[in-house]
Short mmCIF file of C-alpha atoms in Angstrom, two decimals:
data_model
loop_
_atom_site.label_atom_id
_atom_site.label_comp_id
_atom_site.label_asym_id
_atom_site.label_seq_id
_atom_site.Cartn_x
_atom_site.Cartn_y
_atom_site.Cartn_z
CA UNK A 1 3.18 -19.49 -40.59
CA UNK A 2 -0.40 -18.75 -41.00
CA UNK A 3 -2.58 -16.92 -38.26
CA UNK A 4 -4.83 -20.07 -38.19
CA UNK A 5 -2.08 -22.42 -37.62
CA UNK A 6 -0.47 -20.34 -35.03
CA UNK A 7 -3.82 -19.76 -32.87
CA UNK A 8 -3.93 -24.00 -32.88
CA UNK A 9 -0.39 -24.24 -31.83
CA UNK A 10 -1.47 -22.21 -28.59
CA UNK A 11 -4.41 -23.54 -28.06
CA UNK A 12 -2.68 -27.06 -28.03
CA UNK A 13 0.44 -26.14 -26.32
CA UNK A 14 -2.36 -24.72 -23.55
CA UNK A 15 -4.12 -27.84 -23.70
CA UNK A 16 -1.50 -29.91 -22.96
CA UNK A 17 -0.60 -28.12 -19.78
CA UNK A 18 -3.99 -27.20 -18.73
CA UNK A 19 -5.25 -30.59 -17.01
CA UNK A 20 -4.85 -32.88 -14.52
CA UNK A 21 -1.40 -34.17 -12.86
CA UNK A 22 -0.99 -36.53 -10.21
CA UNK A 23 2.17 -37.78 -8.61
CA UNK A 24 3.90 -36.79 -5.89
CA UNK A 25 5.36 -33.33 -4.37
CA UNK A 26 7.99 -33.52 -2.03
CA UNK A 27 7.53 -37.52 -1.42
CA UNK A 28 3.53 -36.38 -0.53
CA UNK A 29 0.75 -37.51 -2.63
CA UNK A 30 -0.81 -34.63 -4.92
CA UNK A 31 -3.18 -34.09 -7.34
CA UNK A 32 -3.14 -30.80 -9.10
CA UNK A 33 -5.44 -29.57 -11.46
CA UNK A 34 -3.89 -26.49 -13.92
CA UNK A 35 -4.80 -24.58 -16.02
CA UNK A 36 -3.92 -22.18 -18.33
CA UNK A 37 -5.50 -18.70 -18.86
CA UNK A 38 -3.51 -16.28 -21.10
CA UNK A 39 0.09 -16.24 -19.37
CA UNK A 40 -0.89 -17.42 -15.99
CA UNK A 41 -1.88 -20.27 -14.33
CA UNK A 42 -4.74 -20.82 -11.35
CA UNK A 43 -6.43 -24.05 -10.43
CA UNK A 44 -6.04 -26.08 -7.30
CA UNK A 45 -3.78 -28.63 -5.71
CA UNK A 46 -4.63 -31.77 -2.96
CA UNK A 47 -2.15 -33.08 -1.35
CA UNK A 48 -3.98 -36.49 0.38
CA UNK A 49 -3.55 -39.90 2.32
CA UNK A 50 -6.53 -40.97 1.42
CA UNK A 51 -9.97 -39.85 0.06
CA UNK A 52 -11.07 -38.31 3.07
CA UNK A 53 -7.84 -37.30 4.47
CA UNK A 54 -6.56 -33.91 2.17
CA UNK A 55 -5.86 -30.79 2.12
CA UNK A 56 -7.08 -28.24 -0.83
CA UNK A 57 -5.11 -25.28 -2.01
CA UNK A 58 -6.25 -22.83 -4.82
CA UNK A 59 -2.93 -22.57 -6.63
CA UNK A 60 -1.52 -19.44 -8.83
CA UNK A 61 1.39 -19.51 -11.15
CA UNK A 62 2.88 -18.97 -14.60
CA UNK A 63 4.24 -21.09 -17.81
CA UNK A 64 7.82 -20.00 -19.18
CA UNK A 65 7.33 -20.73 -23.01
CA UNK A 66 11.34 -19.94 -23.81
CA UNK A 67 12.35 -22.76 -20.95
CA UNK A 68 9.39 -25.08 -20.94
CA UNK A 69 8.83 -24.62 -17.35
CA UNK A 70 5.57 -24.55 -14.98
CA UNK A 71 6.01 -22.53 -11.84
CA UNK A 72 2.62 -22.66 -9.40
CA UNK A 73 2.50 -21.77 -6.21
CA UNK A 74 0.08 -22.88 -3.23
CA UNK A 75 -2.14 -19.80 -2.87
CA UNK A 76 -4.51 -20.16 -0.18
CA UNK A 77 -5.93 -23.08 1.96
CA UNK A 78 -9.51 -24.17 1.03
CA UNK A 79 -10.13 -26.97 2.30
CA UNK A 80 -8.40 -29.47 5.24
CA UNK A 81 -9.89 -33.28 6.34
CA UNK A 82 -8.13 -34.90 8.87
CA UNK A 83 -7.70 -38.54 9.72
CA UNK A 84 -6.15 -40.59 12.49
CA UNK A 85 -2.45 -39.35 11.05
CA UNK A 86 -2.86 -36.07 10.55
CA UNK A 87 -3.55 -34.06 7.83
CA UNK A 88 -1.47 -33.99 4.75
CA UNK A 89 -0.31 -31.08 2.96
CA UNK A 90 0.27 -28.71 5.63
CA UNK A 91 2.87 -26.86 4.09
CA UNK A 92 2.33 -24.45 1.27
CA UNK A 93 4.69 -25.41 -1.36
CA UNK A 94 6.49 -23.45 -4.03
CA UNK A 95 7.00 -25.83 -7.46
CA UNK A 96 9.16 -25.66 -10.38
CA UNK A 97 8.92 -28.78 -12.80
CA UNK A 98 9.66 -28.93 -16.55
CA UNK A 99 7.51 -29.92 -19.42
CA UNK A 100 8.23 -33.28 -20.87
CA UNK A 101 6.25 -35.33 -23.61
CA UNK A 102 8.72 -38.26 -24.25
CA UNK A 103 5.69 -39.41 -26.91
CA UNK A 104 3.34 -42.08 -26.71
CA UNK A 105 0.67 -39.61 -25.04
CA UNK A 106 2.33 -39.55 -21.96
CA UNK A 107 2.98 -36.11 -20.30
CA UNK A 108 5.29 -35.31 -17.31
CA UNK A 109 6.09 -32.54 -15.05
CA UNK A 110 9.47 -32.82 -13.38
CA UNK A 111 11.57 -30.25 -10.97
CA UNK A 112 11.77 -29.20 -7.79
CA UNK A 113 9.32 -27.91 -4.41
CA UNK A 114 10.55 -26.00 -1.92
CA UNK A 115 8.17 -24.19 1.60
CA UNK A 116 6.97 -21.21 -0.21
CA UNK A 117 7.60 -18.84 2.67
CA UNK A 118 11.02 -19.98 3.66
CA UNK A 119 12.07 -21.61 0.50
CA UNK A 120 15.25 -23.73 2.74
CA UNK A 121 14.36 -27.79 2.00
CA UNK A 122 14.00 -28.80 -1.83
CA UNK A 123 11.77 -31.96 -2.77
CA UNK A 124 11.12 -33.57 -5.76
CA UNK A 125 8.05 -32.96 -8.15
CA UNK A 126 6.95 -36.04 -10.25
CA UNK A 127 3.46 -35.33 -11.66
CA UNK A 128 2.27 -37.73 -14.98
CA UNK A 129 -0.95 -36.09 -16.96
CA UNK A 130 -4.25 -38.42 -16.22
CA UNK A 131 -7.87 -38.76 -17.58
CA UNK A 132 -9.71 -37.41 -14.92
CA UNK A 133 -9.78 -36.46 -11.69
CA UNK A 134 -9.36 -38.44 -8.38
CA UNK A 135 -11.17 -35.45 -6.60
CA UNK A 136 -14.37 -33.76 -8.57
CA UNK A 137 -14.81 -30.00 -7.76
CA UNK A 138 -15.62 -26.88 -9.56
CA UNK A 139 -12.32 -26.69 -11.86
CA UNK A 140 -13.67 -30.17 -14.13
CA UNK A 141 -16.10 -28.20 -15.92
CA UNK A 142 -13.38 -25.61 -17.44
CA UNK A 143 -10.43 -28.71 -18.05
CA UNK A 144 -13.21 -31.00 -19.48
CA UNK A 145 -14.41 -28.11 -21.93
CA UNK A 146 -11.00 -26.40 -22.34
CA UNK A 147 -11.39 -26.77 -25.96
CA UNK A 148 -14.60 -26.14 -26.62
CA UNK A 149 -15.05 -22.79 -25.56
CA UNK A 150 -14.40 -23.03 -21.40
CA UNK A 151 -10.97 -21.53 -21.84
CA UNK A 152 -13.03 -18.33 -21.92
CA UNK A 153 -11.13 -16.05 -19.69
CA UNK A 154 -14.14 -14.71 -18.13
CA UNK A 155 -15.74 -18.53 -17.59
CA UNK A 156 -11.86 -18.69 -15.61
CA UNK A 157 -12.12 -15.99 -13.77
CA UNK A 158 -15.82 -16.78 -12.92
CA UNK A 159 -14.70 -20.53 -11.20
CA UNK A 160 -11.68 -18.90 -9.91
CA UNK A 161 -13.55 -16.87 -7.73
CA UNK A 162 -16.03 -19.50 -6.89
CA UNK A 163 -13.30 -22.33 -6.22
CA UNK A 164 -11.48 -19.97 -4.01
CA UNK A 165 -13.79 -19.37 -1.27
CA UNK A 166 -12.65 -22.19 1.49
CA UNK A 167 -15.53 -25.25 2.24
CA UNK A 168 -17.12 -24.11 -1.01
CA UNK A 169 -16.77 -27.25 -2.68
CA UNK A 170 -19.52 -30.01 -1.63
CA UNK A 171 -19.33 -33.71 -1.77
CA UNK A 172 -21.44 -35.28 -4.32
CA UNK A 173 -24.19 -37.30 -2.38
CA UNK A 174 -25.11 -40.18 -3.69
CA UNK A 175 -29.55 -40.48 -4.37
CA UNK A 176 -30.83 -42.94 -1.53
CA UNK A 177 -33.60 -45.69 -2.15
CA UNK A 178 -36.66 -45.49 -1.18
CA UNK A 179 -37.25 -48.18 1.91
CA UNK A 180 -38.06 -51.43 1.28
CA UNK A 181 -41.83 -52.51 1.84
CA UNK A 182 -42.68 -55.69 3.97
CA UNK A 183 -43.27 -58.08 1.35
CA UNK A 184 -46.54 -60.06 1.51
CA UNK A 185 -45.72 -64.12 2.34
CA UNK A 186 -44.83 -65.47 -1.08
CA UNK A 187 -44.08 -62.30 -3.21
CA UNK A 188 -40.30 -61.90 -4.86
CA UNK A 189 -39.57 -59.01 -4.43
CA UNK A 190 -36.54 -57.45 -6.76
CA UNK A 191 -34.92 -54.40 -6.20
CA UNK A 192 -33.99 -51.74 -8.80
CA UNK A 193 -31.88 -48.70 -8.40
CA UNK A 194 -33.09 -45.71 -8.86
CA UNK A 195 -32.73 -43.77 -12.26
CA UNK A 196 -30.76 -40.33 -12.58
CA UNK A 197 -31.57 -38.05 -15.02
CA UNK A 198 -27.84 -37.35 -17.04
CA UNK A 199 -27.56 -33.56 -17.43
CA UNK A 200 -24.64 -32.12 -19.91
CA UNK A 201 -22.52 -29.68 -17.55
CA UNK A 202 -23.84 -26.27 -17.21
CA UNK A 203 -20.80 -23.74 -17.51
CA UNK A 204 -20.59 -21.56 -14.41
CA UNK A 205 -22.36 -17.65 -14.00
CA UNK A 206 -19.74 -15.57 -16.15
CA UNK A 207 -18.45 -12.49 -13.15
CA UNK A 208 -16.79 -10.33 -15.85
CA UNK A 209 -12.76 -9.34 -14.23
CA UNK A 210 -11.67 -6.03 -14.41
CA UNK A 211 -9.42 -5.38 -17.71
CA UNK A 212 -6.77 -3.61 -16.69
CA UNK A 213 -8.00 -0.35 -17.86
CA UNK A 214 -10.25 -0.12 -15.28
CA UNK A 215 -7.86 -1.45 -12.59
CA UNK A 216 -6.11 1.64 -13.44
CA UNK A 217 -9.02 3.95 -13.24
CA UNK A 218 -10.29 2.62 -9.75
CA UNK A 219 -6.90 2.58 -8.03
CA UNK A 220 -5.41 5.15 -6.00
CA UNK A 221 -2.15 6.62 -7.19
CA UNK A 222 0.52 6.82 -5.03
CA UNK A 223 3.19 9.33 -5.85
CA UNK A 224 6.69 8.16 -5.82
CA UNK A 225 9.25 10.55 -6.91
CA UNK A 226 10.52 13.26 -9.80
CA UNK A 227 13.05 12.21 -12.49
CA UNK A 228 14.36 15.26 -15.08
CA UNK A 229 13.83 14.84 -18.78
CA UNK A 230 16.97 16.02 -20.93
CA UNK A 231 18.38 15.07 -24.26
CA UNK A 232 16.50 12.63 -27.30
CA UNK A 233 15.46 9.73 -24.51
CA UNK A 234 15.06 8.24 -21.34
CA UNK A 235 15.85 4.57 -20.59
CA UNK A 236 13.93 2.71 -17.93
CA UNK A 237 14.80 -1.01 -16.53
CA UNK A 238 12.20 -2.86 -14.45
CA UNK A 239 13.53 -6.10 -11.99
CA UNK A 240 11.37 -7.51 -9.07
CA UNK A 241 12.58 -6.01 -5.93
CA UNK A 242 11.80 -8.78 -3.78
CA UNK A 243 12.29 -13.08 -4.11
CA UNK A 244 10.87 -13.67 -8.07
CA UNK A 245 7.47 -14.81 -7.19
CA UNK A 246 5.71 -13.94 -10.63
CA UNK A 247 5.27 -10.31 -10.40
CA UNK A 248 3.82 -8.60 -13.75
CA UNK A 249 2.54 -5.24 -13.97
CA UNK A 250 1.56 -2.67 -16.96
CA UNK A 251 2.42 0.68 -17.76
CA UNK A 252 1.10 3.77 -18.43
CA UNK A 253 1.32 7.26 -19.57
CA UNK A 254 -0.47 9.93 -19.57
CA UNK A 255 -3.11 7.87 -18.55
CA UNK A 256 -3.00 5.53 -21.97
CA UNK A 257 -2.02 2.03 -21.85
CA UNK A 258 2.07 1.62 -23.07
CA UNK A 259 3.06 -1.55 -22.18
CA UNK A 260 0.85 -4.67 -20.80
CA UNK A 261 2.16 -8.30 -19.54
CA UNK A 262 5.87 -7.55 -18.02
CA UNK A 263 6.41 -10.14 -16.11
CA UNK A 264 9.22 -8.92 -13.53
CA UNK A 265 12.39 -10.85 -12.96
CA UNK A 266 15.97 -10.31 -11.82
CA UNK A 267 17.03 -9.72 -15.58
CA UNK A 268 15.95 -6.04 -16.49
CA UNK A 269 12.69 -5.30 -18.99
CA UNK A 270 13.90 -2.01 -20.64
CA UNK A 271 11.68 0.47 -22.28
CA UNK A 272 13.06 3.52 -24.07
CA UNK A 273 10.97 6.52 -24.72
CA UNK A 274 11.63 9.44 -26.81
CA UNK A 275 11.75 12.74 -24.63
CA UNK A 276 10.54 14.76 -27.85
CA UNK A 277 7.03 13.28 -27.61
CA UNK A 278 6.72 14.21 -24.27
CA UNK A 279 5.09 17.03 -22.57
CA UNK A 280 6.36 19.33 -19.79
CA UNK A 281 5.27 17.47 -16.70
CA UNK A 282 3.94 13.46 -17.69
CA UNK A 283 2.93 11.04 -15.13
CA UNK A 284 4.57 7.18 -15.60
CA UNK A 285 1.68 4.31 -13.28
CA UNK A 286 2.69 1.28 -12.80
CA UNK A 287 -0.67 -0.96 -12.26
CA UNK A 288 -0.13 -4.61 -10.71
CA UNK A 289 -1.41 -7.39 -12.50
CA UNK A 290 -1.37 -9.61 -10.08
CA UNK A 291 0.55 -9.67 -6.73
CA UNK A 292 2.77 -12.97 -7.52
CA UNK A 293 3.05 -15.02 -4.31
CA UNK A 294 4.23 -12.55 -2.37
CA UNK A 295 2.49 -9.64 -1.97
CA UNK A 296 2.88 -6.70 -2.51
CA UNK A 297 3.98 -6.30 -6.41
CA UNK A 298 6.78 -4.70 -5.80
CA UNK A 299 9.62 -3.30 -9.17
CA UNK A 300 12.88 -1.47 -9.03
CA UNK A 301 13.41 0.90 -11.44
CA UNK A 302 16.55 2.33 -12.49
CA UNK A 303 16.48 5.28 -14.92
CA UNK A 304 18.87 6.57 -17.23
CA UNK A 305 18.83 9.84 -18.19
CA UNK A 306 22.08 10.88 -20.69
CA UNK A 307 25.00 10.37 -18.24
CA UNK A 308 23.13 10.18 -15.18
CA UNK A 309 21.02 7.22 -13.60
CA UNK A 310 18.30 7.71 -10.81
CA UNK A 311 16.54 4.47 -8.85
CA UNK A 312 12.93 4.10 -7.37
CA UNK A 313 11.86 1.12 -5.68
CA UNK A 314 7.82 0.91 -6.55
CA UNK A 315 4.86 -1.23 -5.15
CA UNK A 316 1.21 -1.95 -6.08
CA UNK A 317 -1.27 -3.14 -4.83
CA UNK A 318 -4.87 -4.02 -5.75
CA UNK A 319 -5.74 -0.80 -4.19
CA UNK A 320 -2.85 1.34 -5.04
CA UNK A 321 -0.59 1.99 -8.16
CA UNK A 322 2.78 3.61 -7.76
CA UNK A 323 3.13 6.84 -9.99
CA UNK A 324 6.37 8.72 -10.64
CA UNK A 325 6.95 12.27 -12.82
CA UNK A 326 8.65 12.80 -15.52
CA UNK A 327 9.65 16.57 -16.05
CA UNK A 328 11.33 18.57 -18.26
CA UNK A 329 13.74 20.92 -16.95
CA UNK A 330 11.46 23.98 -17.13
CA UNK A 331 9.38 22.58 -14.17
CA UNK A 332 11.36 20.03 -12.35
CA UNK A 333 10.79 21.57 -8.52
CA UNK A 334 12.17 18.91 -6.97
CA UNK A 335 15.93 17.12 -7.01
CA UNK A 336 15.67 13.55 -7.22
CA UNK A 337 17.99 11.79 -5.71
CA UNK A 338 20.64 10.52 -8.04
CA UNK A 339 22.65 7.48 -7.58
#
């Protein structure tokens, strides 16, 4: 398969969840506007009675190529309009839904919601792909333009960070007519609306993200423990400590990047280095790439050294990355503990 032909593949397979989905979430009325920026997803969900009556969430979250599955998350509450019923939506919800084109164009997202802090009462997720939105806001420009350059991942980033400030988004006024002059006895008088100048859409001011690079230069490293280096190789196994909540985190050593993108789950990502390219003391960071939904990002590592096996639990933040030692027997001064 050619280069060309693979780069369209994910571009379209992108497209297709990158959009907007409307439906319902746990038997409330949603609209939820994804989209897709590398691995991860961010965008923003409204649950709603009515057109005035909503609640706004930025939303963060992750699609699962090898099951077809979108997991998003409410992140944080932007905006909340009230009406004589309450407000809907007041609940953060946790969602997993598959990815279904049963042809004709249609698109559907089908699974399961549950609270995302306590995680006890499941719902149903029925979401169907529309046109456009119900609900205009900052996110349009980038699903509108997805194709055409907008899937940028600085131009994400950039609306990210603009969408998620709470009451940043504005209600489109309307342009009023001027008033109405007393007409002179006689005189028709007809009444035209007012013109308005069409402008195309301005992409939003590009705030360039940190690469992770330079998340790994400006965070504090926090030491975690010593592990001995003996015979050809060391084996290491990463798992999410905590509820799986879309952890991923890099790796480096020595301070140069080894491995980028591992997303943390209860089945363990295992690395194996070679001892003989190692030095006498060598310092292993993990670096958070994000914090999943519930912070911190936190990994336990088991370590397997010939016959013996040594554990570390780990955390990062987006202040702090957790650093452990790797020493050959020559200057290990400390005795991990071994399990």
């Amino acid at each position: 398969m050619s280069i060309s032909l693979i780069l369209f593949l994910s571009s379209l397979q992108a497209q297709q969840v990158t959009g907007v989905w409307k439906g319902k979430v746990k038997k409330e009325k949603v609209e939820v506007k994804i989209v897709q920026n590398g691995d991860s997803l961010t965008g923003t969900s409204y649950y709603y009675a009515s057109a005035g009556n909503y609640s706004r969430y930025s939303i963060k979250g992750y699609f699962d190529p090898n099951t077809n599955s979108v997991i998003w998350w409410d992140d944080q509450l932007i905006e909340e309009k009230g009406g004589l019923l309450g407000t809907p939506g007041k609940t953060p919800l946790l969602s997993t839904a598959d990815f279904n084109c049963p042809g004709g164009g249609e698109m559907h997202l089908d699974g399961k919601a549950t609270p995302k802090e306590s995680q006890e009462t499941e719902g149903p997720v029925a979401l169907t792909k529309v046109k456009g939105p119900s609900f205009r806001d900052e996110w349009d420009y980038v699903i509108e333009n997805y194709l055409v350059g907008a899937n940028d991942p600085d131009i994400i980033d950039s609306v990210n960070l603009i969408a998620s400030v709470p009451g940043r988004r504005k209600p489109v006024k309307e342009p009023k007519a001027p008033p109405m002059q007393s007409p002179i006895p006689g005189m028709v008088v007809i009444s035209m609306p007012p013109e308005t100048k069409k402008e195309n859409p301005q992409p939003p001011a590009v705030i360039k993200s940190q690469t992770i690079e330079e998340k790994f230069i400006a965070r504090r490293k926090v030491f975690t423990t010593d592990i001995p280096l003996t015979g050809d190789s060391i084996e290491l196994r990463f798992y999410d400590n905590a509820e799986i909540d879309g952890d991923s985190i890099s790796l480096f050593l020595n301070n140069k990047l080894l491995f980028e993108h591992i997303r943390l789950t209860d089945k363990a990502y295992t690395i194996k280095l070679p001892v003989s390219d190692m030095g006498s003391s060598n310092e292993l960071t993990m670096v958070a790439e994000n914090l999943g939904s519930i912070p911190p990002n936190t990994s336990f590592m088991v370590a397997v050294v010939g016959d013996k096996r040594y554990e570390a639990q780990l955390a990062s933040t987006e202040n702090s990355s957790a650093v452990i030692r790797l020493l050959k027997p020559s200057t290990t001064d400390s005795k991990p503990q071994q399990k």
